[in-house]
JSON list of C-alpha atoms in Angstrom, two decimals:
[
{"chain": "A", "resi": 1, "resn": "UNK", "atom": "CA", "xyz": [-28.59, -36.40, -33.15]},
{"chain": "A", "resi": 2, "resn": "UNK", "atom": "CA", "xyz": [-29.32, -32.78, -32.56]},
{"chain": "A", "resi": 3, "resn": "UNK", "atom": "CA", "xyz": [-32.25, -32.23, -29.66]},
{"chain": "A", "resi": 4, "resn": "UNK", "atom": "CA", "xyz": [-32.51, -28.28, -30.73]},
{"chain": "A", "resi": 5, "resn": "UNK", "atom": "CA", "xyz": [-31.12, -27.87, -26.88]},
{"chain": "A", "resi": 6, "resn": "UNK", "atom": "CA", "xyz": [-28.31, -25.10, -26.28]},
{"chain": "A", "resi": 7, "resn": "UNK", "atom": "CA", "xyz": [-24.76, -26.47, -25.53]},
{"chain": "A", "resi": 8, "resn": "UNK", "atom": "CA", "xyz": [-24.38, -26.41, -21.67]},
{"chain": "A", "resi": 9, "resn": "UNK", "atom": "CA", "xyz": [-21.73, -23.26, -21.33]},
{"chain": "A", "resi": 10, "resn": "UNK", "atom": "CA", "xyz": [-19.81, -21.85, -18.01]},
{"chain": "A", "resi": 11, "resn": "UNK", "atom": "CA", "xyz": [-20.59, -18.64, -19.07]},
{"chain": "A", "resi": 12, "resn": "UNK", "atom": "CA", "xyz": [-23.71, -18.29, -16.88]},
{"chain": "A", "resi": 13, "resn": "UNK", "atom": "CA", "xyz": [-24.39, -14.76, -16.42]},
{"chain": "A", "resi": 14, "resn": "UNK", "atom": "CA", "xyz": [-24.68, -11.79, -19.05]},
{"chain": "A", "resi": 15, "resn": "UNK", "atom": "CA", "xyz": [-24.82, -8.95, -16.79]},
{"chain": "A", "resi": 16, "resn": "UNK", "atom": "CA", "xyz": [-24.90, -7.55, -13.26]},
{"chain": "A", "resi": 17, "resn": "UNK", "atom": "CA", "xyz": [-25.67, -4.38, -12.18]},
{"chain": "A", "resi": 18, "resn": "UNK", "atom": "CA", "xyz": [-26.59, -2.08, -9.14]},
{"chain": "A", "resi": 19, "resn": "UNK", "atom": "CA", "xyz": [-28.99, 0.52, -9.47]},
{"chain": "A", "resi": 20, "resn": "UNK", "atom": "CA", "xyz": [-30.18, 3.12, -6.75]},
{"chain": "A", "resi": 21, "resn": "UNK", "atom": "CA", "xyz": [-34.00, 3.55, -6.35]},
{"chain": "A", "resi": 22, "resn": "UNK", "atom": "CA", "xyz": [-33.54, 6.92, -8.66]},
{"chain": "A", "resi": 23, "resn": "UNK", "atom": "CA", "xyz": [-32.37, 4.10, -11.41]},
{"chain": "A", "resi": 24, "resn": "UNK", "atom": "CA", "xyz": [-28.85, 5.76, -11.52]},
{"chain": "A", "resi": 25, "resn": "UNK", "atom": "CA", "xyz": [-26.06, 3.13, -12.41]},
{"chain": "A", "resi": 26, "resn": "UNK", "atom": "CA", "xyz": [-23.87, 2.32, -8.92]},
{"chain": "A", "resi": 27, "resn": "UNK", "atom": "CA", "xyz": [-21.88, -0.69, -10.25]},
{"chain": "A", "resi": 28, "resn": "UNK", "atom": "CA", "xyz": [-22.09, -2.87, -14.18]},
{"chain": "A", "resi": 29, "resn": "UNK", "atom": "CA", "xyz": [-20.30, -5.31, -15.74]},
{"chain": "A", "resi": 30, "resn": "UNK", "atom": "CA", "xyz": [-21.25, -6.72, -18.40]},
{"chain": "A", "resi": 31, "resn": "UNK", "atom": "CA", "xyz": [-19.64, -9.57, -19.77]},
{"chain": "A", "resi": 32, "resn": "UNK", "atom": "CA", "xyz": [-21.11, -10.45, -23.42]},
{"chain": "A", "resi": 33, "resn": "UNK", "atom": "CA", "xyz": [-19.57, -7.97, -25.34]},
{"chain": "A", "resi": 34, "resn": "UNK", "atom": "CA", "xyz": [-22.04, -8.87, -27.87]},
{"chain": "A", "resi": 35, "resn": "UNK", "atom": "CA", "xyz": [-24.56, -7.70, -25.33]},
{"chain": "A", "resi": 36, "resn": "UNK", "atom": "CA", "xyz": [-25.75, -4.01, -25.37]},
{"chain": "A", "resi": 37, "resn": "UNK", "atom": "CA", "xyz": [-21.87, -3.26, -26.60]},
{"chain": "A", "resi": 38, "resn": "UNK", "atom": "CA", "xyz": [-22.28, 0.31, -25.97]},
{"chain": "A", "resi": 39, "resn": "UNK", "atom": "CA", "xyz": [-22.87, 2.31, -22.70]},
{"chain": "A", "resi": 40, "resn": "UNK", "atom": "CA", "xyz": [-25.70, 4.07, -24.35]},
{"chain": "A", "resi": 41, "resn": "UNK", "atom": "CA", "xyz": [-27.73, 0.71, -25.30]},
{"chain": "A", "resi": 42, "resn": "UNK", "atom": "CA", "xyz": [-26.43, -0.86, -21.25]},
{"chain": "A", "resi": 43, "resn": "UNK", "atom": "CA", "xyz": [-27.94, 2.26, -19.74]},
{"chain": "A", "resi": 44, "resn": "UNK", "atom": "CA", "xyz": [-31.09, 2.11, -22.11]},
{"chain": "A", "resi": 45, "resn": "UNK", "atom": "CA", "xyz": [-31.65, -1.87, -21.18]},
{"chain": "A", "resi": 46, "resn": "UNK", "atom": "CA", "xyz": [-30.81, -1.19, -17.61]},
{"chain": "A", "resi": 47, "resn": "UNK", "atom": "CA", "xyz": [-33.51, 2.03, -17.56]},
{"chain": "A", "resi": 48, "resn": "UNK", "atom": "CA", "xyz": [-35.87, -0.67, -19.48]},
{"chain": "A", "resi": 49, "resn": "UNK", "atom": "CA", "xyz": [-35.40, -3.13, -16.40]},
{"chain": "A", "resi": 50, "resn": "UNK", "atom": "CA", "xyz": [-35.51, -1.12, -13.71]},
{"chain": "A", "resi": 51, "resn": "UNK", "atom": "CA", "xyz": [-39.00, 0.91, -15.29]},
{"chain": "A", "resi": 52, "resn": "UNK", "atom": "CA", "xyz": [-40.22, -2.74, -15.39]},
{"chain": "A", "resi": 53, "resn": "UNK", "atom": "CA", "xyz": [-39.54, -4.51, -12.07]},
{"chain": "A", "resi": 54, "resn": "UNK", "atom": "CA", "xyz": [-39.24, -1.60, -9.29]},
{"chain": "A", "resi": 55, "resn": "UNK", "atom": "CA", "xyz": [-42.74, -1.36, -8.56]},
{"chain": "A", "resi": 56, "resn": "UNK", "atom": "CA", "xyz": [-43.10, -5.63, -8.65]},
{"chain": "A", "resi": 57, "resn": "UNK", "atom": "CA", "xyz": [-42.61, -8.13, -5.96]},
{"chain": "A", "resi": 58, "resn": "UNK", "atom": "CA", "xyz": [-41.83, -10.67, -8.08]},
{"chain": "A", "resi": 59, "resn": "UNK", "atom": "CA", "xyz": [-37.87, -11.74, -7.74]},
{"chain": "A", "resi": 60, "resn": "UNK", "atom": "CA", "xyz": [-37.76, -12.82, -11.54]},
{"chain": "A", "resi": 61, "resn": "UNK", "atom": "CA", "xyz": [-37.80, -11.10, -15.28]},
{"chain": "A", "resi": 62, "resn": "UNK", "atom": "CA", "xyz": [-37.88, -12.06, -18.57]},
{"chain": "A", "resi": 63, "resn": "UNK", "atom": "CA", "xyz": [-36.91, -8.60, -20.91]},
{"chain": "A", "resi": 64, "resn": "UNK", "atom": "CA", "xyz": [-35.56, -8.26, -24.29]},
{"chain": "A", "resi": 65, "resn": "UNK", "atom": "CA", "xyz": [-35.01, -12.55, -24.42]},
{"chain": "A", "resi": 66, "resn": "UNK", "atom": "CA", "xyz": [-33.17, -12.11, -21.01]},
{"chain": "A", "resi": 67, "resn": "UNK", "atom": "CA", "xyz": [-33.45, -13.69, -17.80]},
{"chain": "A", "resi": 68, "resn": "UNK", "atom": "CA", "xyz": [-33.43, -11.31, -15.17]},
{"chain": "A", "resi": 69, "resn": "UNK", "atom": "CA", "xyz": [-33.11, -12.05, -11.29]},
{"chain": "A", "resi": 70, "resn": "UNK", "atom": "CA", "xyz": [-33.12, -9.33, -9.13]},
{"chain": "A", "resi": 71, "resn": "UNK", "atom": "CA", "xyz": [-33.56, -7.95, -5.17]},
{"chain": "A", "resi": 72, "resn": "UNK", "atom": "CA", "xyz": [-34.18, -4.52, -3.87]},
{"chain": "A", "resi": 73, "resn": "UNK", "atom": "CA", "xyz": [-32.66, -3.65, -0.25]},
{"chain": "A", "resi": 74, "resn": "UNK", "atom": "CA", "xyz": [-33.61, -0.48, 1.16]},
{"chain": "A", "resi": 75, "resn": "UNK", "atom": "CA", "xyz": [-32.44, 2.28, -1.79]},
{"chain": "A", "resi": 76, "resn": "UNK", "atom": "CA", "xyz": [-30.75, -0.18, -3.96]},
{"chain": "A", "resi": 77, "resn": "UNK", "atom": "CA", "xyz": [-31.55, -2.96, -6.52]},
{"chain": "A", "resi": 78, "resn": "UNK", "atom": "CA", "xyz": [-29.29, -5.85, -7.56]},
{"chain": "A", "resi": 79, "resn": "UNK", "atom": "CA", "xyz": [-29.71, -7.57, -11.12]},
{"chain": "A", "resi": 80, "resn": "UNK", "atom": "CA", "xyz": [-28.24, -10.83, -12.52]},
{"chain": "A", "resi": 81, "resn": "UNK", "atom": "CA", "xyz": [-28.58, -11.05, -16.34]},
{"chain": "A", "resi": 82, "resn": "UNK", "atom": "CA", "xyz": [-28.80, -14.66, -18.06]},
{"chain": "A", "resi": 83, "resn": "UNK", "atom": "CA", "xyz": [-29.82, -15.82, -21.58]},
{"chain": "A", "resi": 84, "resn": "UNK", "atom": "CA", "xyz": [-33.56, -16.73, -21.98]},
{"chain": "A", "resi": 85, "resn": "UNK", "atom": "CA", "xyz": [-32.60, -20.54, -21.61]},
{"chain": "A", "resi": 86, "resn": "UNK", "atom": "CA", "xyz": [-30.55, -19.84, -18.70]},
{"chain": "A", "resi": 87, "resn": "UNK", "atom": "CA", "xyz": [-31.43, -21.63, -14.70]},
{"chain": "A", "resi": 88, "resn": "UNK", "atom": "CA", "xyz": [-33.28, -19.17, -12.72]},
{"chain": "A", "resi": 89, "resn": "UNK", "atom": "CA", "xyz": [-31.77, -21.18, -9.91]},
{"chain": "A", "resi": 90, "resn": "UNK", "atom": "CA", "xyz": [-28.17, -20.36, -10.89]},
{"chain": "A", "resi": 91, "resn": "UNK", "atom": "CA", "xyz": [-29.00, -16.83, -11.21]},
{"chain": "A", "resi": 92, "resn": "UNK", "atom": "CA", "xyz": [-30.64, -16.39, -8.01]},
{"chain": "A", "resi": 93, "resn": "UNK", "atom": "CA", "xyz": [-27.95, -18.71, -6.53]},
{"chain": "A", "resi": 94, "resn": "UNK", "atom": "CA", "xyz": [-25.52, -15.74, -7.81]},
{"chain": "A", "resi": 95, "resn": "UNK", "atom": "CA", "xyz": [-27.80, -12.61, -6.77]},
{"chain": "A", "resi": 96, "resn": "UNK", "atom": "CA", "xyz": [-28.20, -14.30, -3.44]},
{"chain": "A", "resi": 97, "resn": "UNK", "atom": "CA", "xyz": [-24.51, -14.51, -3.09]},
{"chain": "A", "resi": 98, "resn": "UNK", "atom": "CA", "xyz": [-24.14, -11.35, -3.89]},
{"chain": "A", "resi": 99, "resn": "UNK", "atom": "CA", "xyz": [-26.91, -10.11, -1.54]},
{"chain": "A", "resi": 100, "resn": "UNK", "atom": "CA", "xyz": [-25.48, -11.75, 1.70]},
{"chain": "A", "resi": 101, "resn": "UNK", "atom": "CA", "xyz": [-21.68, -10.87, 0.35]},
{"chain": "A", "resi": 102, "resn": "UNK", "atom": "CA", "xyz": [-22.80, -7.06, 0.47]},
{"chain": "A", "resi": 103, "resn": "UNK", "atom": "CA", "xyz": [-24.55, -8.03, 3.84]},
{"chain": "A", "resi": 104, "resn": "UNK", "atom": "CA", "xyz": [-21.35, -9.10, 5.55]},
{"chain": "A", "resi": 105, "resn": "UNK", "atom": "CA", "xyz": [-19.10, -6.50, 4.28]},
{"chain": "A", "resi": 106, "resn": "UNK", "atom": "CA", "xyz": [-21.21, -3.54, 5.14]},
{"chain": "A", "resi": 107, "resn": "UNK", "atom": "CA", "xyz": [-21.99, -5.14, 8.17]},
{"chain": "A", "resi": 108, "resn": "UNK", "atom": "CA", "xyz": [-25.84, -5.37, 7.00]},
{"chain": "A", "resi": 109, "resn": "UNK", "atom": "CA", "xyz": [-26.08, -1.44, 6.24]},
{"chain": "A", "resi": 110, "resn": "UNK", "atom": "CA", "xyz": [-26.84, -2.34, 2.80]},
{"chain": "A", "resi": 111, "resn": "UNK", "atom": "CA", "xyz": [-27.72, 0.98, 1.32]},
{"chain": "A", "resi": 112, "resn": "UNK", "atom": "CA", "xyz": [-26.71, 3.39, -1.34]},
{"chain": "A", "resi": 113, "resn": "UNK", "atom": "CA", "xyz": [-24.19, 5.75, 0.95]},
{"chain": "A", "resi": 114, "resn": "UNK", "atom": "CA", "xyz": [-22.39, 2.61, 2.60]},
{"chain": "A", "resi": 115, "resn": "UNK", "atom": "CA", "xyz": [-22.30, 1.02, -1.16]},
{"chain": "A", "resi": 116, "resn": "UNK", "atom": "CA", "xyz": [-20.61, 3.96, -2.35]},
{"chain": "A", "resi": 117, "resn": "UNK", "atom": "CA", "xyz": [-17.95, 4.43, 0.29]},
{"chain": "A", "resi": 118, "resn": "UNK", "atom": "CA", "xyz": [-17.20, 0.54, -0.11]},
{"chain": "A", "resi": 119, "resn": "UNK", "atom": "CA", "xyz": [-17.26, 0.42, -4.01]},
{"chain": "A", "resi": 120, "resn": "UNK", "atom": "CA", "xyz": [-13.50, -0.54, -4.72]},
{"chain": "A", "resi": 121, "resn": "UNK", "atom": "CA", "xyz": [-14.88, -3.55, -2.15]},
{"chain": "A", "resi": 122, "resn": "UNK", "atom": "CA", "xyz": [-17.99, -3.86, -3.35]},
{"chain": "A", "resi": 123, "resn": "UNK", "atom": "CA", "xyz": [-16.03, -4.81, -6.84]},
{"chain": "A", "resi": 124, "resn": "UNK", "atom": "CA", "xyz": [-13.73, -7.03, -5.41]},
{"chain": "A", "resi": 125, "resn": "UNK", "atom": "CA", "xyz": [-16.83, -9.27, -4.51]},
{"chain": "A", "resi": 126, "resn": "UNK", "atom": "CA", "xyz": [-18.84, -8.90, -7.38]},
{"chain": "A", "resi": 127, "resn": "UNK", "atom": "CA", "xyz": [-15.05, -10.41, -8.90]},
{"chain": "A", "resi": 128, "resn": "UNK", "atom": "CA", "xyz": [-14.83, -13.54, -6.24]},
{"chain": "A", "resi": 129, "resn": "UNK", "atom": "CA", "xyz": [-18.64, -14.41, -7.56]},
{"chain": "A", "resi": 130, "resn": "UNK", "atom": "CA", "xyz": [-18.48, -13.88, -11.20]},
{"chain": "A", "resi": 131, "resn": "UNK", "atom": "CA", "xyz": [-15.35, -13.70, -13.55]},
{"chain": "A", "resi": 132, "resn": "UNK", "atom": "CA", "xyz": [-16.31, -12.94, -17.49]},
{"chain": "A", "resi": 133, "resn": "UNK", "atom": "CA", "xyz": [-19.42, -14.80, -17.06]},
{"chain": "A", "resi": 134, "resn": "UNK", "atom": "CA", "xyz": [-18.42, -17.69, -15.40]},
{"chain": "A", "resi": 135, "resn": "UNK", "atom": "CA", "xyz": [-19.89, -18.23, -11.74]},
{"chain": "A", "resi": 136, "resn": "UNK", "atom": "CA", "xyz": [-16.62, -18.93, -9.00]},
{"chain": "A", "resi": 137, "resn": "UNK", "atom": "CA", "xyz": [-18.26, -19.20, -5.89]},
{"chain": "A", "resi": 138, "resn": "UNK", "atom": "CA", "xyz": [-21.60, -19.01, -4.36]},
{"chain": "A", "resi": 139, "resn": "UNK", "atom": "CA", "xyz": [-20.87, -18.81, -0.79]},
{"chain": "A", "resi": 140, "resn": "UNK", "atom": "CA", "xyz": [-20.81, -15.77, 1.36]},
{"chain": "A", "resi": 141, "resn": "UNK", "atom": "CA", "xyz": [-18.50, -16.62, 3.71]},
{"chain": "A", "resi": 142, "resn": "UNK", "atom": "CA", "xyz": [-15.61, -17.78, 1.12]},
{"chain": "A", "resi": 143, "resn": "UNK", "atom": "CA", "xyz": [-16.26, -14.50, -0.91]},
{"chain": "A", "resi": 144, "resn": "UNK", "atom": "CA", "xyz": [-15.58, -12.34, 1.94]},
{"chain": "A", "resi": 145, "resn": "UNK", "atom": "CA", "xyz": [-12.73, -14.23, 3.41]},
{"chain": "A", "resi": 146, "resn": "UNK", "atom": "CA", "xyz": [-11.12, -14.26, -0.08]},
{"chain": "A", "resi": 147, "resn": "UNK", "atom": "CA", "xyz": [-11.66, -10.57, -0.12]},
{"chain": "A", "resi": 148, "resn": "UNK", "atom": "CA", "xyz": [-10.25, -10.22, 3.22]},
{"chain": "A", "resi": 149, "resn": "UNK", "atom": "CA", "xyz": [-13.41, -8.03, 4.64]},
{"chain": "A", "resi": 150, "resn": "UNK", "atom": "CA", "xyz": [-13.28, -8.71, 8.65]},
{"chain": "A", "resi": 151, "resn": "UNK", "atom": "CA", "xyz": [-16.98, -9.92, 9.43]},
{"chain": "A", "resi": 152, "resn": "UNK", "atom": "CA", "xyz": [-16.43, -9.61, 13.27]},
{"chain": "A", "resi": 153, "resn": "UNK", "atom": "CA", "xyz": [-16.68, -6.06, 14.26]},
{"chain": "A", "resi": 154, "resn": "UNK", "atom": "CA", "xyz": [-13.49, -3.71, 14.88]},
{"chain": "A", "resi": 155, "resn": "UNK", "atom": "CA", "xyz": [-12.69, -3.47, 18.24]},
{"chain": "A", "resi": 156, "resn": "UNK", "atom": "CA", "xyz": [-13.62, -0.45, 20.09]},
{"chain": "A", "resi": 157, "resn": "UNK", "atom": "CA", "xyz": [-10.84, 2.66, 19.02]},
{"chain": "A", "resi": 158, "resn": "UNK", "atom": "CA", "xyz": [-9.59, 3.21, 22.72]},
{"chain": "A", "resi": 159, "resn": "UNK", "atom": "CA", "xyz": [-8.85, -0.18, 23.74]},
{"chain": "A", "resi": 160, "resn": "UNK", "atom": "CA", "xyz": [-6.53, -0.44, 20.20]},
{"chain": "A", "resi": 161, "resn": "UNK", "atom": "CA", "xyz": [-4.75, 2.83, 21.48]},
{"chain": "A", "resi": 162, "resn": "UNK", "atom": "CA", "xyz": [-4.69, 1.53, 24.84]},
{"chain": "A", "resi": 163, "resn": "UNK", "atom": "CA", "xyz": [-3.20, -1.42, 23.58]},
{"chain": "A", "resi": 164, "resn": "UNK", "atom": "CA", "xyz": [-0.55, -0.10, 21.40]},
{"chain": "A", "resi": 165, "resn": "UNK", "atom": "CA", "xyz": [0.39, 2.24, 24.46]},
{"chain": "A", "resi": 166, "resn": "UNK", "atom": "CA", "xyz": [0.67, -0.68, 26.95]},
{"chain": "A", "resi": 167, "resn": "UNK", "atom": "CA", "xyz": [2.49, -2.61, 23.90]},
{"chain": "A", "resi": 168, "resn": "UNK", "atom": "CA", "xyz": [5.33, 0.16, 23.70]},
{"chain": "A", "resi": 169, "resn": "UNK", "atom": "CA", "xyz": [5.16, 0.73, 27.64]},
{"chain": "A", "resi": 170, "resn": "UNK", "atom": "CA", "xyz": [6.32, -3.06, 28.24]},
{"chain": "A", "resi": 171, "resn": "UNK", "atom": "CA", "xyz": [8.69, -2.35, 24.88]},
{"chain": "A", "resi": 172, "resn": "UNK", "atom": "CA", "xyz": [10.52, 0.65, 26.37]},
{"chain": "A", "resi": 173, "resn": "UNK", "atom": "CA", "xyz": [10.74, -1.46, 29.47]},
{"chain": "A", "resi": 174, "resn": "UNK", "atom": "CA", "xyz": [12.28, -4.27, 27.79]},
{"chain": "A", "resi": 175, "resn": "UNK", "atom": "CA", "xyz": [14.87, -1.87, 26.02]},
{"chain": "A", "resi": 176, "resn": "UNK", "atom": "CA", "xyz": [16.18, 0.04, 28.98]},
{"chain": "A", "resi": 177, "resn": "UNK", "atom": "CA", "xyz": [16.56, -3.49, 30.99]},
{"chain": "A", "resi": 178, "resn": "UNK", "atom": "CA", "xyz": [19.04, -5.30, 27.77]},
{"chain": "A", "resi": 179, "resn": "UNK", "atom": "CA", "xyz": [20.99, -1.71, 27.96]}
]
């Protein structure tokens, strides 16, 4: 009894990428290897997305028999890659994760320079989200916390030194008294 319907898979998402508004590469992973196998043909389907949907307002794609989700935020633009039969919801489930993830851990200075300095972070989410195509978790708040990215703000820099020099104040006081 064959219905001509694909086999339901895991392996939701193709690719994910980062672009900056100049369309130069910032993060990819691509996890067909089937897919665009070189770098030349990822950076020629990747030019080929971003010359189609930077000027759009629409949030959703459909290139080369892909399924493309994506968001821009200030000087960057976030892509999820799917198969042509793939949910748009799970996609945009993913990119939205993604989107809020970034949000949190750049404290919602989502742009190209604070991207940058954060990349070996910025990877470490993208990881907690996706893993070779398979989607792990679609909340915000459990990406960062398995990441271990403090949401709160750092306390203010004198009150730590304060701190640490009231800390080994009462310490030295402690060590001359048991002497």
């Amino acid at each position: 009894m064959d219905s001509g319907a694909p086999e339901p898979s895991l392996y939701t998402v193709k690719a994910l990428f980062i672009l900056d508004n100049d369309d130069n590469r910032l993060l990819a992973k691509y996890y067909d290897p089937k897919l665009y196998p070189s770098m030349k043909e990822q950076r020629n389907f990747e030019k080929h997305v971003f010359n189609k949907t930077h000027k759009t307002d629409s949030e959703i794609a459909f290139l080369e028999g892909m399924t493309i989700v994506y968001k821009s935020s200030i000087d960057l633009f976030l892509y999820v890659v799917g198969s042509a039969n793939e949910n748009e919801l799970m996609l945009m489930t993913v990119l939205n994760c993604l989107s809020e993830s970034l949000n949190l851990m750049l404290r919602k200075n989502v742009e190209k320079r604070s991207l940058v300095e954060n990349l070996d972070g910025v990877f470490l989410v993208v990881d907690e989200i996706v893993d070779g195509g398979v989607i792990l978790e679609s909340d915000p708040q459990q990406v960062i916390q398995k990441v271990n990215f403090k949401t709160l703000s750092e306390p203010a820099y004198g009150f730590v030194l304060f701190d640490y020099i009231s800390g080994s104040a009462e310490l030295q006081g402690e060590r001359t008294q048991s002497a």
